[in-house]
């Protein structure tokens, strides 16, 4: 009984820490601009937890946090403990988002509507993404841990390819128009702030 009570308390605490915040203000876009991305070539790899992280592009983004999912198991969690589903443009407008159900799981972000989407499907795909965050240092990791859905966050860093000595790899998308497997960004986050 004590174990079940402990698990229930821990689950309640986790929910409280991760619960969505109400988005302040009325209808309207909270983060207008699409991510800024500048391709990189021949950058030396960074090192993180025994992995080589090859920079693919500089990355700068301000977006609304649509959902947050933490991971503690799996090889990917050695690099990235947190995924954020992020939206910009009309995917950061609470009036639009009220008509879209958003969830995350298994390192993917999902959206669903019970009727005609409030904006075109192509716009949803191009204005929202699931991003795997790799903290550059413990301070950034603490900032990531404190993030909650409903906040507007600005982050800067690099899109990367991660390689392990045994051949395992994980590669960031560098496109805004892809979807499905391989469409998520793998972001080495160097600075982060909440707006």
XYZ file of N, CA and C in Angstrom:
585
model
N 0.824 -1.198 0.000
C 0.000 0.000 0.000
C 0.864 1.256 0.000
N 1.919 1.254 0.812
C 2.809 2.415 0.897
C 3.473 2.687 -0.449
N 3.845 1.617 -1.167
C 4.468 1.785 -2.480
C 3.481 2.431 -3.447
N 2.233 1.949 -3.464
C 1.220 2.522 -4.361
C 0.969 3.980 -4.023
N 0.915 4.293 -2.743
C 0.708 5.674 -2.318
C 1.881 6.549 -2.746
N 3.089 6.022 -2.605
C 4.279 6.762 -3.022
C 4.280 7.029 -4.520
N 3.925 6.016 -5.317
C 3.857 6.180 -6.773
C 2.793 7.201 -7.141
N 1.636 7.138 -6.465
C 0.555 8.093 -6.742
C 0.985 9.516 -6.399
N 1.669 9.681 -5.281
C 2.146 11.019 -4.894
C 3.171 11.540 -5.891
N 4.096 10.666 -6.298
C 5.107 11.070 -7.272
C 4.444 11.459 -8.584
N 3.460 10.667 -9.031
C 2.741 10.987 -10.264
C 1.999 12.309 -10.164
N 1.388 12.550 -9.007
C 0.689 13.820 -8.797
C 1.645 14.994 -8.831
N 2.799 14.825 -8.196
C 3.806 15.894 -8.204
C 4.292 16.156 -9.625
N 4.555 15.085 -10.383
C 4.989 15.255 -11.774
C 3.936 15.997 -12.584
N 2.670 15.603 -12.425
C 1.595 16.288 -13.153
C 1.553 17.758 -12.780
N 1.664 18.072 -11.490
C 1.608 19.461 -11.036
C 2.742 20.270 -11.640
N 3.938 19.679 -11.682
C 5.098 20.381 -12.225
C 4.961 20.610 -13.732
N 4.317 19.691 -14.447
C 4.253 19.749 -15.904
C 2.911 20.261 -16.432
N 1.980 20.591 -15.532
C 0.650 20.971 -15.992
C 0.734 22.190 -16.907
N -0.147 22.266 -17.931
C -0.122 23.415 -18.835
C -0.506 24.698 -18.108
N 0.165 25.763 -18.454
C -0.205 27.081 -17.961
C -1.232 27.678 -18.906
N -2.163 28.460 -18.398
C -3.060 29.150 -19.319
C -2.257 30.160 -20.136
N -2.570 30.230 -21.438
C -1.874 31.180 -22.298
C -2.464 32.557 -22.053
N -1.604 33.505 -21.680
C -2.075 34.832 -21.290
C -2.691 35.572 -22.469
N -3.693 36.392 -22.153
C -4.312 37.235 -23.171
C -5.354 36.504 -23.984
N -5.918 37.207 -24.931
C -6.970 36.651 -25.782
C -6.398 36.018 -27.031
N -7.243 35.886 -28.072
C -6.784 35.286 -29.326
C -5.642 36.094 -29.931
N -4.836 35.417 -30.718
C -3.730 36.075 -31.396
C -2.456 35.269 -31.326
N -1.622 35.457 -32.321
C -0.360 34.741 -32.433
C 0.593 35.178 -31.326
N 1.208 34.215 -30.640
C 2.154 34.509 -29.566
C 3.603 34.522 -30.046
N 3.887 33.807 -31.116
C 5.248 33.719 -31.665
C 5.125 33.711 -33.184
N 5.339 34.868 -33.786
C 4.992 35.028 -35.206
C 5.996 34.381 -36.156
N 7.276 34.486 -35.862
C 8.302 34.124 -36.840
C 8.611 32.632 -36.837
N 8.901 32.109 -38.019
C 9.389 30.732 -38.155
C 10.825 30.663 -37.639
N 11.298 29.480 -37.299
C 12.690 29.353 -36.853
C 13.676 29.895 -37.882
N 14.746 30.484 -37.382
C 15.841 30.933 -38.242
C 16.900 29.835 -38.229
N 17.298 29.421 -39.419
C 18.234 28.300 -39.540
C 19.291 28.652 -40.569
N 20.556 28.505 -40.198
C 21.675 28.802 -41.106
C 22.537 27.557 -41.193
N 22.612 26.974 -42.373
C 23.373 25.734 -42.556
C 24.841 25.928 -42.210
N 25.422 24.902 -41.618
C 26.834 24.884 -41.268
C 27.536 23.776 -42.047
N 28.766 24.004 -42.384
C 29.569 22.994 -43.063
C 30.928 22.896 -42.371
N 31.397 21.671 -42.188
C 32.747 21.410 -41.685
C 32.984 21.967 -40.283
N 31.938 21.972 -39.462
C 32.109 22.364 -38.060
C 32.648 21.170 -37.281
N 33.599 21.372 -36.382
C 34.089 20.236 -35.586
C 33.010 19.735 -34.641
N 32.961 18.442 -34.396
C 31.945 17.892 -33.495
C 32.107 18.387 -32.068
N 30.981 18.502 -31.386
C 30.941 18.757 -29.949
C 30.898 17.398 -29.255
N 31.238 17.348 -27.992
C 31.178 16.098 -27.242
C 30.146 16.221 -26.126
N 29.329 15.184 -25.973
C 28.321 15.166 -24.911
C 28.081 13.724 -24.492
N 28.377 13.401 -23.249
C 28.109 12.072 -22.686
C 28.643 10.932 -23.549
N 29.809 11.132 -24.153
C 30.410 10.089 -24.977
C 29.945 10.067 -26.410
N 29.101 10.997 -26.807
C 28.593 11.088 -28.176
C 29.254 12.267 -28.887
N 29.507 12.115 -30.181
C 29.984 13.223 -31.014
C 28.765 13.886 -31.644
N 28.626 15.182 -31.438
C 27.499 15.946 -31.980
C 28.016 16.843 -33.102
N 27.699 16.485 -34.332
C 28.139 17.268 -35.485
C 27.118 18.353 -35.783
N 27.504 19.641 -35.714
C 26.553 20.713 -36.006
C 26.134 20.702 -37.478
N 24.843 20.784 -37.720
C 24.307 20.843 -39.080
C 23.849 22.250 -39.443
N 23.344 22.999 -38.444
C 22.832 24.338 -38.704
C 22.756 25.118 -37.409
N 22.984 26.423 -37.494
C 22.640 27.303 -36.390
C 21.133 27.388 -36.317
N 20.572 27.516 -35.117
C 19.119 27.441 -34.965
C 18.682 28.446 -33.916
N 17.672 29.243 -34.240
C 17.164 30.287 -33.361
C 15.644 30.279 -33.481
N 14.959 30.142 -32.354
C 13.512 29.947 -32.387
C 12.848 30.593 -31.195
N 11.717 31.245 -31.434
C 10.797 31.640 -30.376
C 9.467 30.982 -30.695
N 8.910 30.249 -29.729
C 7.697 29.470 -29.999
C 6.903 29.247 -28.722
N 5.641 28.905 -28.898
C 4.762 28.529 -27.802
C 4.949 27.048 -27.505
N 5.107 26.701 -26.238
C 5.206 25.292 -25.858
C 3.804 24.688 -25.877
N 3.572 23.781 -26.807
C 2.272 23.119 -26.954
C 2.159 21.917 -26.023
N 3.275 21.240 -25.807
C 3.298 20.043 -24.968
C 4.745 19.769 -24.580
N 4.917 19.053 -23.483
C 6.254 18.680 -23.006
C 6.218 17.240 -22.550
N 7.234 16.480 -22.929
C 7.322 15.076 -22.516
C 8.749 14.780 -22.080
N 8.893 14.220 -20.885
C 10.209 13.835 -20.367
C 10.430 12.342 -20.567
N 11.688 11.966 -20.813
C 12.052 10.575 -21.042
C 13.204 10.202 -20.121
N 13.120 9.017 -19.543
C 14.148 8.550 -18.615
C 14.772 7.230 -19.064
N 14.197 6.614 -20.085
C 14.685 5.322 -20.560
C 14.988 5.410 -22.045
N 15.819 4.497 -22.500
C 16.192 4.472 -23.907
C 17.498 5.222 -24.125
N 18.166 4.860 -25.167
C 19.482 5.445 -25.447
C 19.395 6.948 -25.684
N 18.316 7.384 -26.317
C 18.151 8.799 -26.615
C 18.148 9.652 -25.346
N 17.648 9.074 -24.238
C 17.564 9.821 -22.979
C 18.951 10.138 -22.409
N 19.986 9.428 -22.860
C 21.343 9.764 -22.433
C 21.760 11.141 -22.947
N 21.147 11.562 -24.048
C 21.441 12.870 -24.632
C 20.336 13.879 -24.368
N 19.099 13.452 -24.546
C 17.957 14.365 -24.491
C 16.897 13.806 -23.555
N 16.702 14.493 -22.418
C 15.694 14.046 -21.444
C 14.313 14.597 -21.764
N 14.241 15.618 -22.609
C 12.974 16.319 -22.810
C 12.712 16.581 -24.283
N 11.471 16.337 -24.685
C 10.965 16.768 -25.992
C 9.944 17.871 -25.757
N 9.996 18.890 -26.585
C 8.969 19.921 -26.599
C 8.259 19.891 -27.938
N 6.923 19.917 -27.911
C 6.146 20.218 -29.104
C 5.976 21.734 -29.114
N 6.469 22.366 -30.159
C 6.505 23.819 -30.236
C 5.711 24.313 -31.436
N 5.055 25.461 -31.267
C 4.286 26.045 -32.350
C 4.612 27.511 -32.537
N 4.584 27.959 -33.771
C 4.795 29.364 -34.108
C 3.770 29.732 -35.187
N 3.731 31.000 -35.568
C 2.688 31.425 -36.501
C 1.322 31.137 -35.888
N 0.383 30.714 -36.706
C -0.964 30.452 -36.179
C -1.032 29.239 -35.264
N 0.029 28.433 -35.236
C 0.084 27.340 -34.261
C 0.525 27.831 -32.884
N 0.610 29.152 -32.726
C 0.811 29.726 -31.392
C -0.371 30.606 -30.992
N -1.480 30.468 -31.711
C -2.695 31.244 -31.428
C -3.645 30.378 -30.600
N -3.948 30.769 -29.356
C -4.833 29.946 -28.516
C -6.187 29.655 -29.145
N -6.702 30.571 -29.954
C -7.998 30.339 -30.596
C -7.923 29.173 -31.572
N -6.822 29.068 -32.303
C -6.605 27.931 -33.211
C -6.375 26.656 -32.406
N -5.564 26.752 -31.364
C -5.172 25.566 -30.597
C -6.325 24.958 -29.814
N -7.351 25.755 -29.500
C -8.519 25.197 -28.802
C -9.203 24.100 -29.616
N -8.999 24.109 -30.926
C -9.661 23.140 -31.807
C -8.755 21.987 -32.202
N -7.560 21.936 -31.644
C -6.596 20.885 -31.987
C -6.150 20.185 -30.713
N -6.286 18.867 -30.674
C -5.773 18.076 -29.553
C -4.320 17.716 -29.849
N -3.445 17.990 -28.895
C -2.010 17.758 -29.080
C -1.520 16.808 -28.004
N -0.693 15.841 -28.406
C -0.104 14.901 -27.446
C 1.288 14.516 -27.924
N 2.038 13.877 -27.031
C 3.371 13.383 -27.349
C 3.533 11.981 -26.799
N 4.405 11.217 -27.417
C 4.739 9.894 -26.921
C 5.725 9.220 -27.852
N 6.600 8.389 -27.296
C 7.580 7.639 -28.091
C 8.412 8.549 -28.984
N 8.725 9.747 -28.476
C 9.550 10.723 -29.185
C 8.869 11.314 -30.414
N 7.539 11.258 -30.451
C 6.760 11.885 -31.527
C 5.762 12.879 -30.939
N 5.282 13.779 -31.779
C 4.237 14.735 -31.430
C 3.061 14.441 -32.355
N 1.858 14.412 -31.781
C 0.653 14.077 -32.536
C -0.377 15.195 -32.396
N -1.138 15.414 -33.458
C -2.253 16.344 -33.351
C -3.487 15.691 -33.975
N -4.647 16.131 -33.498
C -5.909 15.524 -33.933
C -7.034 16.550 -33.787
N -7.959 16.523 -34.720
C -9.185 17.313 -34.585
C -10.371 16.396 -34.852
N -11.508 16.710 -34.249
C -12.727 15.933 -34.470
C -13.515 16.443 -35.664
N -13.003 17.469 -36.312
C -13.705 18.100 -37.437
C -12.654 18.702 -38.361
N -13.076 19.523 -39.281
C -12.141 20.181 -40.201
C -11.108 20.988 -39.409
N -9.809 20.819 -39.700
C -8.809 21.598 -38.977
C -9.051 23.102 -39.124
N -8.750 23.871 -38.096
C -9.008 25.313 -38.146
C -8.086 26.063 -39.104
N -6.948 25.471 -39.434
C -6.037 26.027 -40.435
C -5.605 24.870 -41.340
N -5.065 25.146 -42.525
C -4.683 24.060 -43.428
C -3.668 23.099 -42.817
N -3.790 21.830 -43.171
C -2.889 20.797 -42.647
C -1.430 21.142 -42.946
N -1.154 21.633 -44.151
C 0.223 21.989 -44.506
C 0.757 23.074 -43.578
N -0.086 23.995 -43.163
C 0.346 25.050 -42.257
C 0.629 24.493 -40.861
N -0.180 23.539 -40.429
C 0.082 22.888 -39.141
C 1.452 22.207 -39.181
N 1.724 21.463 -40.251
C 2.997 20.751 -40.395
C 4.177 21.708 -40.406
N 4.020 22.845 -41.073
C 5.125 23.785 -41.222
C 5.283 24.718 -40.022
N 4.270 24.771 -39.148
C 4.284 25.742 -38.042
C 4.330 25.084 -36.671
N 4.651 23.807 -36.630
C 4.781 23.099 -35.351
C 5.739 21.939 -35.537
N 6.449 21.601 -34.477
C 7.387 20.489 -34.565
C 7.674 19.934 -33.184
N 8.082 18.672 -33.168
C 8.590 18.036 -31.962
C 10.104 18.197 -31.965
N 10.648 18.722 -30.869
C 12.083 18.959 -30.801
C 12.686 18.244 -29.605
N 13.739 17.460 -29.878
C 14.501 16.769 -28.843
C 15.587 17.733 -28.368
N 15.563 18.095 -27.094
C 16.481 19.100 -26.588
C 17.677 18.466 -25.885
N 18.870 18.846 -26.312
C 20.121 18.453 -25.668
C 20.670 19.694 -24.974
N 20.771 19.663 -23.668
C 21.266 20.825 -22.927
C 22.777 20.935 -23.063
N 23.251 22.149 -23.364
C 24.686 22.375 -23.509
C 25.405 22.308 -22.170
N 24.678 22.581 -21.070
C 25.303 22.596 -19.749
C 24.227 22.421 -18.680
N 24.609 22.227 -17.421
C 23.612 21.994 -16.365
C 22.645 23.153 -16.155
N 23.090 24.382 -16.364
C 22.189 25.530 -16.206
C 21.054 25.456 -17.226
N 21.403 25.163 -18.472
C 20.379 25.026 -19.511
C 19.465 23.846 -19.200
N 20.021 22.745 -18.685
C 19.180 21.596 -18.330
C 18.166 21.972 -17.256
N 18.581 22.743 -16.259
C 17.650 23.200 -15.225
C 16.558 24.071 -15.820
N 16.914 24.918 -16.783
C 15.914 25.762 -17.440
C 14.928 24.918 -18.235
N 15.428 23.911 -18.929
C 14.545 23.007 -19.676
C 13.602 22.283 -18.721
N 14.148 21.799 -17.601
C 13.334 21.072 -16.629
C 12.186 21.932 -16.099
N 12.395 23.236 -16.017
C 11.384 24.140 -15.452
C 10.329 24.581 -16.455
N 10.514 24.280 -17.744
C 9.557 24.722 -18.759
C 8.212 24.029 -18.606
N 7.151 24.747 -18.996
C 5.797 24.186 -18.942
C 5.016 24.571 -20.186
N 4.122 23.700 -20.627
C 3.245 24.051 -21.745
C 2.494 25.349 -21.455
N 2.332 26.155 -22.502
C 1.676 27.446 -22.366
C 2.652 28.600 -22.294
N 3.936 28.310 -22.030
C 4.943 29.362 -22.012
C 5.455 29.626 -23.434
N 5.916 30.840 -23.659
C 6.620 31.172 -24.888
C 8.112 31.134 -24.564
N 8.847 30.347 -25.322
C 10.260 30.123 -25.041
C 11.087 30.542 -26.252
N 12.239 31.130 -25.978
C 13.231 31.418 -27.018
C 14.454 30.561 -26.748
N 14.927 29.900 -27.790
C 16.133 29.095 -27.630
C 17.053 29.284 -28.825
N 18.331 29.183 -28.528
C 19.353 29.275 -29.564
C 20.322 28.129 -29.392
N 20.800 27.640 -30.508
C 21.759 26.556 -30.466
C 22.051 26.041 -31.848
N 22.169 24.712 -31.944
C 22.526 24.094 -33.219
C 21.696 22.828 -33.431
N 21.279 22.618 -34.665
C 20.750 21.311 -35.049
C 21.951 20.398 -35.249
N 21.848 19.156 -34.752
C 23.029 18.287 -34.753
C 22.705 16.876 -35.215
N 23.774 16.181 -35.551
C 23.753 14.735 -35.747
C 24.577 14.144 -34.610
N 24.006 13.167 -33.916
C 24.703 12.508 -32.807
C 25.216 11.153 -33.269
N 26.472 10.865 -32.960
C 27.086 9.582 -33.313
C 27.768 8.980 -32.101
N 27.561 7.677 -31.914
C 28.219 6.932 -30.843
C 29.356 6.101 -31.432
N 30.341 5.730 -30.630
C 31.461 4.921 -31.141
C 31.028 3.590 -31.748
N 29.889 3.044 -31.304
C 29.450 1.742 -31.833
C 28.630 1.848 -33.113
N 28.514 3.059 -33.672
C 27.794 3.228 -34.928
C 26.375 3.743 -34.787
N 25.831 3.740 -33.574
C 24.483 4.296 -33.361
C 24.491 5.779 -33.701
N 23.407 6.260 -34.318
C 23.325 7.675 -34.636
C 21.888 8.171 -34.539
N 21.764 9.474 -34.432
C 20.470 10.166 -34.312
C 20.643 11.481 -35.052
N 19.803 11.745 -36.039
C 20.015 12.876 -36.938
C 18.832 13.835 -36.878
N 19.127 15.112 -36.751
C 18.091 16.134 -36.760
C 17.515 16.317 -38.163
N 16.235 16.592 -38.217
C 15.657 17.129 -39.449
C 16.201 18.539 -39.651
N 16.319 18.950 -40.894
C 16.686 20.334 -41.210
C 15.630 20.964 -42.123
N 14.430 20.374 -42.135
C 13.347 20.849 -43.003
C 12.152 21.252 -42.160
N 11.426 22.262 -42.602
C 10.182 22.652 -41.924
C 8.964 21.970 -42.528
N 9.124 21.253 -43.630
C 7.959 20.710 -44.329
C 7.815 19.205 -44.193
N 8.744 18.532 -43.514
C 8.644 17.078 -43.395
C 7.719 16.701 -42.240
N 7.318 15.448 -42.218
C 6.498 14.932 -41.122
C 6.796 13.449 -40.964
N 6.381 12.884 -39.818
C 6.601 11.464 -39.584
C 7.996 11.172 -39.065
N 8.432 9.925 -39.209
C 9.716 9.480 -38.685
C 10.852 10.281 -39.314
N 11.736 10.827 -38.486
C 12.862 11.615 -38.975
C 12.576 13.093 -39.119
N 11.351 13.523 -38.781
C 10.980 14.926 -38.981
C 11.260 15.808 -37.771
N 11.693 15.223 -36.668
C 11.930 16.015 -35.455
C 13.305 16.668 -35.507
N 13.413 17.784 -34.817
C 14.693 18.461 -34.694
C 15.430 17.954 -33.455
N 16.716 17.745 -33.604
C 17.606 17.396 -32.489
C 18.430 18.651 -32.226
N 18.103 19.348 -31.130
C 18.638 20.694 -30.898
C 19.595 20.705 -29.708
N 20.828 21.096 -29.969
C 21.807 21.348 -28.923
C 21.547 22.772 -28.447
N 20.954 22.900 -27.255
C 20.486 24.197 -26.770
C 21.586 24.879 -25.971
N 22.019 26.049 -26.470
C 23.093 26.800 -25.805
C 22.550 27.911 -24.917
N 21.452 28.538 -25.315
C 20.801 29.551 -24.471
C 19.299 29.381 -24.567
N 18.620 29.700 -23.474
C 17.166 29.526 -23.411
C 16.591 30.600 -22.494
N 15.446 31.160 -22.869
C 14.761 32.123 -22.003
C 13.264 32.006 -22.219
N 12.508 32.309 -21.177
C 11.048 32.329 -21.261
C 10.625 33.770 -21.436
N 9.719 34.006 -22.384
C 9.273 35.374 -22.685
C 8.232 35.842 -21.698
